[in-house]
């Protein structure tokens, strides 16, 4: 009996050390910066196809490199899974640079339901996954041609997805625009409460599947999970 | 099964039958619920993780999720009712003979050795009943 007890204690300690090892081997490694400086930059990203395939390529021009997305009647995203989910309250900021070359033509879908008009030349997702999948939440930062700046809307797909217009109109089209957002503040504005779930992923998408047209954008210098120095 | 052997009453010894019924249902329903619940959670979680993009989850997975839930809501009471009926039959196969055995033994205890214990050919305690009947035959012969 005593021997059994000793074995049990030994196994418990070994198991605890093993678990602690696993937990501490994952460093938070925040902030995470994506300069898209080489073709391998996309190795960390997973492709998620919704309808057809959007081309996501790292391109460079002179000394600059960036991510280029081109959609021909397609919708697919690239998705970065955060290795260790983090509290947005601890690292609330996200920033990126983007440029839209071509917006999907939504004019022809003016009278169609929202779900059929859900095309954006560029959007950035911050995803808060939940253990119970239908409780997952997502914030989508979009560049919209018509909706006003900071306009918050509920996605036609799910009330757990909220869209925030962070760039409006075509006046900046064709130019690099820098965006910096406080995810916690935006989440509060969109959902009415502070995020209870941790940030688990970031995704980028250009889609033109509903409009069956073309959407073209560029992304660069995505920086997630940092605090704003005051 | 012979027509005369058909059961007319399925609840003959309520306490014992309900205990058996409880045991049968616990042995069948609890593991089934546990395994199916785990599978249900795992399948949907993995699919959601695989789809990853919220719109894709909402558009592709949620309708499937709702359909499966609807099937379960209508199907589960049916399955449970079927299990209850099956449990009742099984519990009766055990409780019925015990009830009869007790009743006939009470008669024998009163001195009525002419009585014989009757059981259905597929009842669980038929062997015991046949042995008691043989003892009764021998006892009656000795009395003569």
Short mmCIF file of N, CA and C in Angstrom, two decimals, chain B:
data_model
loop_
_atom_site.label_atom_id
_atom_site.label_comp_id
_atom_site.label_asym_id
_atom_site.label_seq_id
_atom_site.Cartn_x
_atom_site.Cartn_y
_atom_site.Cartn_z
N UNK B 1 -43.81 -17.42 -29.93
CA UNK B 1 -44.35 -17.57 -28.58
C UNK B 1 -45.81 -18.01 -28.63
N UNK B 2 -46.17 -18.93 -27.76
CA UNK B 2 -47.54 -19.42 -27.71
C UNK B 2 -48.46 -18.30 -27.27
N UNK B 3 -49.71 -18.31 -27.85
CA UNK B 3 -50.65 -17.22 -27.58
C UNK B 3 -50.95 -17.05 -26.09
N UNK B 4 -51.07 -18.21 -25.39
CA UNK B 4 -51.42 -18.16 -23.96
C UNK B 4 -50.27 -17.61 -23.12
N UNK B 5 -49.05 -17.60 -23.70
CA UNK B 5 -47.89 -17.12 -22.94
C UNK B 5 -47.69 -15.62 -23.05
N UNK B 6 -48.53 -14.98 -23.86
CA UNK B 6 -48.37 -13.53 -24.05
C UNK B 6 -48.64 -12.79 -22.76
N UNK B 7 -47.84 -11.74 -22.52
CA UNK B 7 -48.03 -10.94 -21.30
C UNK B 7 -49.24 -10.03 -21.44
N UNK B 8 -50.05 -9.98 -20.37
CA UNK B 8 -51.21 -9.08 -20.41
C UNK B 8 -50.90 -7.82 -19.62
N UNK B 9 -50.21 -8.01 -18.49
CA UNK B 9 -49.84 -6.88 -17.65
C UNK B 9 -48.32 -6.76 -17.64
N UNK B 10 -47.84 -5.58 -17.90
CA UNK B 10 -46.38 -5.44 -17.91
C UNK B 10 -45.83 -4.93 -16.58
N UNK B 11 -46.72 -4.44 -15.73
CA UNK B 11 -46.25 -3.97 -14.42
C UNK B 11 -46.87 -4.85 -13.34
N UNK B 12 -46.10 -5.84 -12.87
CA UNK B 12 -46.64 -6.77 -11.88
C UNK B 12 -46.03 -6.56 -10.50
N UNK B 13 -44.82 -6.08 -10.48
CA UNK B 13 -44.14 -5.84 -9.20
C UNK B 13 -43.41 -4.52 -9.32
N UNK B 14 -44.17 -3.47 -9.07
CA UNK B 14 -43.70 -2.12 -9.44
C UNK B 14 -42.31 -1.78 -8.89
N UNK B 15 -42.14 -1.95 -7.57
CA UNK B 15 -40.87 -1.56 -6.92
C UNK B 15 -39.68 -2.20 -7.59
N UNK B 16 -39.75 -3.53 -7.72
CA UNK B 16 -38.65 -4.28 -8.31
C UNK B 16 -38.46 -3.91 -9.78
N UNK B 17 -39.57 -3.81 -10.49
CA UNK B 17 -39.48 -3.50 -11.93
C UNK B 17 -38.90 -2.11 -12.17
N UNK B 18 -39.32 -1.15 -11.35
CA UNK B 18 -38.79 0.21 -11.53
C UNK B 18 -37.30 0.26 -11.22
N UNK B 19 -36.90 -0.56 -10.22
CA UNK B 19 -35.47 -0.59 -9.91
C UNK B 19 -34.69 -1.13 -11.10
N UNK B 20 -35.19 -2.24 -11.67
CA UNK B 20 -34.53 -2.83 -12.83
C UNK B 20 -34.57 -1.88 -14.04
N UNK B 21 -35.74 -1.26 -14.18
CA UNK B 21 -35.91 -0.32 -15.29
C UNK B 21 -34.90 0.83 -15.18
N UNK B 22 -34.75 1.32 -13.96
CA UNK B 22 -33.77 2.40 -13.69
C UNK B 22 -32.37 1.95 -14.04
N UNK B 23 -32.06 0.71 -13.62
CA UNK B 23 -30.72 0.17 -13.89
C UNK B 23 -30.48 0.02 -15.39
N UNK B 24 -31.48 -0.54 -16.06
CA UNK B 24 -31.34 -0.76 -17.52
C UNK B 24 -31.16 0.58 -18.23
N UNK B 25 -32.01 1.55 -17.89
CA UNK B 25 -31.93 2.86 -18.55
C UNK B 25 -30.61 3.55 -18.24
N UNK B 26 -30.17 3.46 -16.98
CA UNK B 26 -28.89 4.09 -16.61
C UNK B 26 -27.75 3.44 -17.37
N UNK B 27 -27.83 2.11 -17.53
CA UNK B 27 -26.75 1.39 -18.21
C UNK B 27 -26.75 1.67 -19.71
N UNK B 28 -27.92 2.00 -20.26
CA UNK B 28 -27.99 2.23 -21.71
C UNK B 28 -27.89 3.72 -22.02
N UNK B 29 -28.73 4.51 -21.35
CA UNK B 29 -28.85 5.92 -21.74
C UNK B 29 -27.63 6.75 -21.32
N UNK B 30 -27.15 6.56 -20.09
CA UNK B 30 -26.04 7.41 -19.64
C UNK B 30 -24.78 7.26 -20.50
N UNK B 31 -24.30 6.03 -20.73
CA UNK B 31 -23.11 5.94 -21.61
C UNK B 31 -23.40 6.45 -23.02
N UNK B 32 -24.63 6.17 -23.51
CA UNK B 32 -24.97 6.63 -24.87
C UNK B 32 -24.95 8.16 -24.93
N UNK B 33 -25.53 8.79 -23.90
CA UNK B 33 -25.55 10.26 -23.87
C UNK B 33 -24.14 10.83 -23.75
N UNK B 34 -23.35 10.19 -22.90
CA UNK B 34 -21.98 10.66 -22.68
C UNK B 34 -21.16 10.58 -23.97
N UNK B 35 -21.23 9.43 -24.61
CA UNK B 35 -20.44 9.23 -25.84
C UNK B 35 -20.95 10.14 -26.96
N UNK B 36 -22.29 10.15 -27.12
CA UNK B 36 -22.81 10.98 -28.22
C UNK B 36 -22.59 12.46 -27.94
N UNK B 37 -22.69 12.86 -26.66
CA UNK B 37 -22.43 14.26 -26.30
C UNK B 37 -21.00 14.66 -26.62
N UNK B 38 -20.06 13.78 -26.27
CA UNK B 38 -18.64 14.05 -26.56
C UNK B 38 -18.41 14.14 -28.06
N UNK B 39 -18.99 13.18 -28.79
CA UNK B 39 -18.82 13.17 -30.25
C UNK B 39 -19.43 14.43 -30.87
N UNK B 40 -20.62 14.77 -30.41
CA UNK B 40 -21.36 15.94 -30.89
C UNK B 40 -20.49 17.20 -30.71
N UNK B 41 -19.95 17.33 -29.50
CA UNK B 41 -19.11 18.50 -29.20
C UNK B 41 -17.84 18.49 -30.05
N UNK B 42 -17.21 17.32 -30.10
CA UNK B 42 -15.94 17.20 -30.81
C UNK B 42 -16.10 17.49 -32.30
N UNK B 43 -17.11 16.89 -32.90
CA UNK B 43 -17.31 17.05 -34.35
C UNK B 43 -17.55 18.52 -34.68
N UNK B 44 -18.46 19.16 -33.94
CA UNK B 44 -18.76 20.56 -34.25
C UNK B 44 -17.59 21.48 -33.94
N UNK B 45 -16.90 21.20 -32.83
CA UNK B 45 -15.75 22.05 -32.48
C UNK B 45 -14.67 21.93 -33.53
N UNK B 46 -14.40 20.69 -33.96
CA UNK B 46 -13.35 20.50 -34.96
C UNK B 46 -13.73 21.13 -36.30
N UNK B 47 -15.00 20.99 -36.65
CA UNK B 47 -15.44 21.59 -37.91
C UNK B 47 -15.35 23.11 -37.84
N UNK B 48 -15.75 23.66 -36.69
CA UNK B 48 -15.68 25.12 -36.52
C UNK B 48 -14.23 25.59 -36.58
N UNK B 49 -13.35 24.80 -35.95
CA UNK B 49 -11.92 25.17 -35.94
C UNK B 49 -11.36 25.10 -37.36
N UNK B 50 -11.82 24.12 -38.10
CA UNK B 50 -11.34 23.94 -39.46
C UNK B 50 -11.85 25.06 -40.38
N UNK B 51 -13.13 25.40 -40.23
CA UNK B 51 -13.70 26.46 -41.08
C UNK B 51 -13.09 27.81 -40.71
N UNK B 52 -12.94 28.03 -39.41
CA UNK B 52 -12.21 29.18 -38.83
C UNK B 52 -12.82 30.56 -39.09
N UNK B 53 -13.14 30.86 -40.32
CA UNK B 53 -13.65 32.20 -40.64
C UNK B 53 -15.11 32.30 -40.15
N UNK B 54 -15.42 33.31 -39.33
CA UNK B 54 -16.74 33.38 -38.70
C UNK B 54 -17.91 33.27 -39.68
N UNK B 55 -17.81 33.94 -40.84
CA UNK B 55 -18.90 33.88 -41.82
C UNK B 55 -19.09 32.45 -42.33
N UNK B 56 -17.97 31.78 -42.52
CA UNK B 56 -18.02 30.41 -43.02
C UNK B 56 -18.69 29.50 -41.99
N UNK B 57 -18.38 29.72 -40.72
CA UNK B 57 -19.01 28.94 -39.64
C UNK B 57 -20.50 29.23 -39.63
N UNK B 58 -20.83 30.52 -39.69
CA UNK B 58 -22.25 30.90 -39.62
C UNK B 58 -23.03 30.39 -40.82
N UNK B 59 -22.40 30.42 -41.98
CA UNK B 59 -23.10 30.07 -43.22
C UNK B 59 -23.15 28.56 -43.45
N UNK B 60 -22.04 27.88 -43.15
CA UNK B 60 -21.97 26.45 -43.47
C UNK B 60 -22.29 25.54 -42.29
N UNK B 61 -21.80 25.91 -41.13
CA UNK B 61 -21.93 25.00 -39.98
C UNK B 61 -23.23 25.19 -39.20
N UNK B 62 -23.62 26.42 -39.02
CA UNK B 62 -24.81 26.67 -38.18
C UNK B 62 -26.08 26.01 -38.73
N UNK B 63 -26.34 26.04 -40.05
CA UNK B 63 -27.54 25.34 -40.53
C UNK B 63 -27.51 23.84 -40.22
N UNK B 64 -26.33 23.23 -40.36
CA UNK B 64 -26.19 21.80 -40.05
C UNK B 64 -26.47 21.58 -38.56
N UNK B 65 -25.90 22.46 -37.76
CA UNK B 65 -26.06 22.40 -36.30
C UNK B 65 -27.54 22.48 -35.92
N UNK B 66 -28.26 23.42 -36.55
CA UNK B 66 -29.69 23.58 -36.24
C UNK B 66 -30.49 22.36 -36.71
N UNK B 67 -30.14 21.83 -37.88
CA UNK B 67 -30.86 20.66 -38.39
C UNK B 67 -30.67 19.46 -37.48
N UNK B 68 -29.42 19.26 -37.06
CA UNK B 68 -29.13 18.11 -36.18
C UNK B 68 -29.87 18.28 -34.86
N UNK B 69 -29.88 19.51 -34.33
CA UNK B 69 -30.60 19.76 -33.08
C UNK B 69 -32.08 19.47 -33.23
N UNK B 70 -32.65 19.87 -34.38
CA UNK B 70 -34.08 19.62 -34.61
C UNK B 70 -34.36 18.12 -34.66
N UNK B 71 -33.48 17.39 -35.37
CA UNK B 71 -33.65 15.93 -35.45
C UNK B 71 -33.56 15.32 -34.05
N UNK B 72 -32.62 15.83 -33.26
CA UNK B 72 -32.45 15.30 -31.90
C UNK B 72 -33.66 15.61 -31.03
N UNK B 73 -34.19 16.83 -31.16
CA UNK B 73 -35.34 17.23 -30.33
C UNK B 73 -36.54 16.32 -30.62
N UNK B 74 -36.74 16.00 -31.89
CA UNK B 74 -37.88 15.12 -32.23
C UNK B 74 -37.52 13.64 -32.05
N UNK B 75 -36.28 13.31 -32.29
CA UNK B 75 -35.88 11.91 -32.25
C UNK B 75 -35.64 11.37 -30.85
N UNK B 76 -35.09 12.22 -29.97
CA UNK B 76 -34.74 11.74 -28.63
C UNK B 76 -35.94 11.21 -27.84
N UNK B 77 -37.09 11.92 -27.79
CA UNK B 77 -38.23 11.36 -27.06
C UNK B 77 -38.66 10.00 -27.60
N UNK B 78 -38.58 9.85 -28.93
CA UNK B 78 -38.94 8.56 -29.54
C UNK B 78 -38.00 7.45 -29.08
N UNK B 79 -36.70 7.78 -29.12
CA UNK B 79 -35.69 6.79 -28.72
C UNK B 79 -35.88 6.43 -27.25
N UNK B 80 -36.12 7.46 -26.41
CA UNK B 80 -36.29 7.21 -24.98
C UNK B 80 -37.54 6.37 -24.74
N UNK B 81 -38.62 6.67 -25.48
CA UNK B 81 -39.86 5.89 -25.33
C UNK B 81 -39.61 4.43 -25.72
N UNK B 82 -38.86 4.23 -26.81
CA UNK B 82 -38.56 2.86 -27.24
C UNK B 82 -37.73 2.13 -26.18
N UNK B 83 -36.75 2.86 -25.62
CA UNK B 83 -35.91 2.25 -24.58
C UNK B 83 -36.73 1.91 -23.34
N UNK B 84 -37.69 2.78 -23.01
CA UNK B 84 -38.56 2.53 -21.85
C UNK B 84 -39.37 1.26 -22.06
N UNK B 85 -39.93 1.12 -23.26
CA UNK B 85 -40.73 -0.08 -23.56
C UNK B 85 -39.87 -1.33 -23.49
N UNK B 86 -38.66 -1.22 -24.06
CA UNK B 86 -37.74 -2.37 -24.04
C UNK B 86 -37.36 -2.70 -22.60
N UNK B 87 -37.07 -1.64 -21.82
CA UNK B 87 -36.71 -1.83 -20.41
C UNK B 87 -37.84 -2.49 -19.63
N UNK B 88 -39.07 -2.09 -19.94
CA UNK B 88 -40.24 -2.64 -19.26
C UNK B 88 -40.38 -4.14 -19.56
N UNK B 89 -40.16 -4.50 -20.82
CA UNK B 89 -40.24 -5.92 -21.21
C UNK B 89 -39.17 -6.73 -20.50
N UNK B 90 -37.94 -6.18 -20.49
CA UNK B 90 -36.84 -6.92 -19.85
C UNK B 90 -37.09 -7.05 -18.34
N UNK B 91 -37.53 -5.94 -17.74
CA UNK B 91 -37.77 -5.96 -16.29
C UNK B 91 -38.92 -6.92 -15.97
N UNK B 92 -39.89 -7.01 -16.87
CA UNK B 92 -41.02 -7.93 -16.63
C UNK B 92 -40.58 -9.38 -16.72
N UNK B 93 -39.60 -9.64 -17.59
CA UNK B 93 -39.11 -11.01 -17.72
C UNK B 93 -38.46 -11.48 -16.43
N UNK B 94 -37.97 -10.53 -15.62
CA UNK B 94 -37.35 -10.90 -14.34
C UNK B 94 -38.38 -10.79 -13.21
N UNK B 95 -39.09 -9.68 -13.19
CA UNK B 95 -40.01 -9.43 -12.08
C UNK B 95 -41.25 -10.33 -12.14
N UNK B 96 -41.73 -10.65 -13.34
CA UNK B 96 -42.94 -11.49 -13.50
C UNK B 96 -42.77 -12.85 -12.83
N UNK B 97 -41.72 -13.60 -13.19
CA UNK B 97 -41.52 -14.90 -12.56
C UNK B 97 -41.31 -14.81 -11.03
N UNK B 98 -40.61 -13.76 -10.58
CA UNK B 98 -40.39 -13.61 -9.12
C UNK B 98 -41.74 -13.40 -8.43
N UNK B 99 -42.59 -12.59 -9.04
CA UNK B 99 -43.93 -12.32 -8.49
C UNK B 99 -44.74 -13.62 -8.41
N UNK B 100 -44.69 -14.38 -9.52
CA UNK B 100 -45.47 -15.63 -9.57
C UNK B 100 -44.92 -16.64 -8.55
N UNK B 101 -43.59 -16.72 -8.51
CA UNK B 101 -42.94 -17.65 -7.57
C UNK B 101 -43.34 -17.33 -6.12
N UNK B 102 -43.31 -16.08 -5.78
CA UNK B 102 -43.68 -15.65 -4.41
C UNK B 102 -45.13 -16.04 -4.12
N UNK B 103 -46.03 -15.77 -5.08
CA UNK B 103 -47.45 -16.02 -4.90
C UNK B 103 -47.72 -17.52 -4.71
N UNK B 104 -47.07 -18.34 -5.59
CA UNK B 104 -47.30 -19.78 -5.51
C UNK B 104 -46.67 -20.35 -4.24
N UNK B 105 -45.49 -19.85 -3.86
CA UNK B 105 -44.85 -20.34 -2.63
C UNK B 105 -45.69 -20.02 -1.39
N UNK B 106 -46.36 -18.86 -1.43
CA UNK B 106 -47.28 -18.50 -0.33
C UNK B 106 -48.38 -19.55 -0.20
N UNK B 107 -48.91 -19.99 -1.37
CA UNK B 107 -49.98 -21.00 -1.39
C UNK B 107 -49.46 -22.32 -0.81
N UNK B 108 -48.23 -22.70 -1.27
CA UNK B 108 -47.63 -23.97 -0.80
C UNK B 108 -47.42 -23.92 0.71
N UNK B 109 -46.95 -22.75 1.17
CA UNK B 109 -46.69 -22.58 2.60
C UNK B 109 -47.97 -22.76 3.43
N UNK B 110 -49.10 -22.48 2.78
CA UNK B 110 -50.38 -22.67 3.48
C UNK B 110 -50.80 -24.16 3.51
N UNK B 111 -50.00 -25.03 2.84
CA UNK B 111 -50.28 -26.46 2.86
C UNK B 111 -50.91 -26.99 1.59
N UNK B 112 -51.01 -26.15 0.60
CA UNK B 112 -51.61 -26.58 -0.67
C UNK B 112 -50.52 -27.17 -1.57
N UNK B 113 -50.27 -28.51 -1.43
CA UNK B 113 -49.21 -29.15 -2.21
C UNK B 113 -49.66 -29.55 -3.61
N UNK B 114 -50.95 -29.35 -3.87
CA UNK B 114 -51.45 -29.72 -5.20
C UNK B 114 -51.10 -28.66 -6.24
N UNK B 115 -50.74 -27.54 -5.75
CA UNK B 115 -50.44 -26.43 -6.67
C UNK B 115 -49.10 -26.65 -7.39
N UNK B 116 -49.03 -26.22 -8.63
CA UNK B 116 -47.76 -26.30 -9.38
C UNK B 116 -47.42 -24.90 -9.92
N UNK B 117 -46.13 -24.64 -9.89
CA UNK B 117 -45.71 -23.29 -10.35
C UNK B 117 -45.65 -23.29 -11.87
N UNK B 118 -46.39 -22.35 -12.47
CA UNK B 118 -46.42 -22.27 -13.94
C UNK B 118 -45.57 -21.08 -14.39
N UNK B 119 -44.78 -21.33 -15.37
CA UNK B 119 -43.97 -20.22 -15.92
C UNK B 119 -44.00 -20.30 -17.44
N UNK B 120 -43.66 -19.18 -18.05
CA UNK B 120 -43.58 -19.18 -19.51
C UNK B 120 -42.28 -19.86 -19.92
N UNK B 121 -42.29 -20.46 -21.12
CA UNK B 121 -41.12 -21.25 -21.54
C UNK B 121 -39.83 -20.44 -21.58
N UNK B 122 -39.94 -19.09 -21.76
CA UNK B 122 -38.70 -18.29 -21.86
C UNK B 122 -38.44 -17.44 -20.62
N UNK B 123 -39.19 -17.73 -19.54
CA UNK B 123 -38.97 -16.98 -18.31
C UNK B 123 -37.63 -17.37 -17.68
N UNK B 124 -37.05 -16.38 -16.98
CA UNK B 124 -35.71 -16.57 -16.43
C UNK B 124 -35.65 -17.66 -15.36
N UNK B 125 -36.69 -17.77 -14.52
CA UNK B 125 -36.63 -18.67 -13.37
C UNK B 125 -37.30 -20.02 -13.62
N UNK B 126 -37.44 -20.40 -14.88
CA UNK B 126 -38.18 -21.64 -15.20
C UNK B 126 -37.49 -22.88 -14.59
N UNK B 127 -36.16 -22.88 -14.53
CA UNK B 127 -35.42 -24.01 -13.96
C UNK B 127 -35.76 -24.21 -12.49
N UNK B 128 -35.79 -23.13 -11.73
CA UNK B 128 -36.11 -23.19 -10.29
C UNK B 128 -37.55 -23.68 -10.12
N UNK B 129 -38.45 -23.15 -10.94
CA UNK B 129 -39.87 -23.53 -10.84
C UNK B 129 -40.03 -25.03 -11.10
N UNK B 130 -39.31 -25.54 -12.12
CA UNK B 130 -39.40 -26.98 -12.44
C UNK B 130 -38.89 -27.83 -11.27
N UNK B 131 -37.82 -27.36 -10.62
CA UNK B 131 -37.26 -28.12 -9.48
C UNK B 131 -38.23 -28.11 -8.30
N UNK B 132 -38.84 -26.96 -8.03
CA UNK B 132 -39.81 -26.88 -6.94
C UNK B 132 -41.00 -27.79 -7.24
N UNK B 133 -41.43 -27.80 -8.52
CA UNK B 133 -42.54 -28.67 -8.91
C UNK B 133 -42.19 -30.15 -8.67
N UNK B 134 -40.92 -30.52 -8.96
CA UNK B 134 -40.49 -31.92 -8.73
C UNK B 134 -40.53 -32.26 -7.25
N UNK B 135 -40.05 -31.30 -6.41
CA UNK B 135 -40.08 -31.50 -4.95
C UNK B 135 -41.53 -31.70 -4.49
N UNK B 136 -42.42 -30.87 -5.09
CA UNK B 136 -43.84 -30.98 -4.71
C UNK B 136 -44.42 -32.34 -5.11
N UNK B 137 -44.01 -32.83 -6.32
CA UNK B 137 -44.47 -34.15 -6.79
C UNK B 137 -44.04 -35.23 -5.80
N UNK B 138 -42.74 -35.16 -5.41
CA UNK B 138 -42.19 -36.16 -4.48
C UNK B 138 -42.88 -36.08 -3.13
N UNK B 139 -43.12 -34.84 -2.65
CA UNK B 139 -43.78 -34.65 -1.36
C UNK B 139 -45.19 -35.22 -1.39
N UNK B 140 -45.89 -35.00 -2.49
CA UNK B 140 -47.27 -35.50 -2.61
C UNK B 140 -47.32 -37.02 -2.63
N UNK B 141 -46.34 -37.61 -3.35
CA UNK B 141 -46.28 -39.08 -3.41
C UNK B 141 -46.02 -39.67 -2.03
N UNK B 142 -45.13 -39.04 -1.25
CA UNK B 142 -44.81 -39.53 0.09
C UNK B 142 -46.02 -39.43 1.01
N UNK B 143 -46.77 -38.33 0.86
CA UNK B 143 -47.96 -38.12 1.68
C UNK B 143 -49.00 -39.23 1.41
N UNK B 144 -49.09 -39.61 0.10
CA UNK B 144 -50.05 -40.68 -0.25
C UNK B 144 -49.65 -41.96 0.46
#
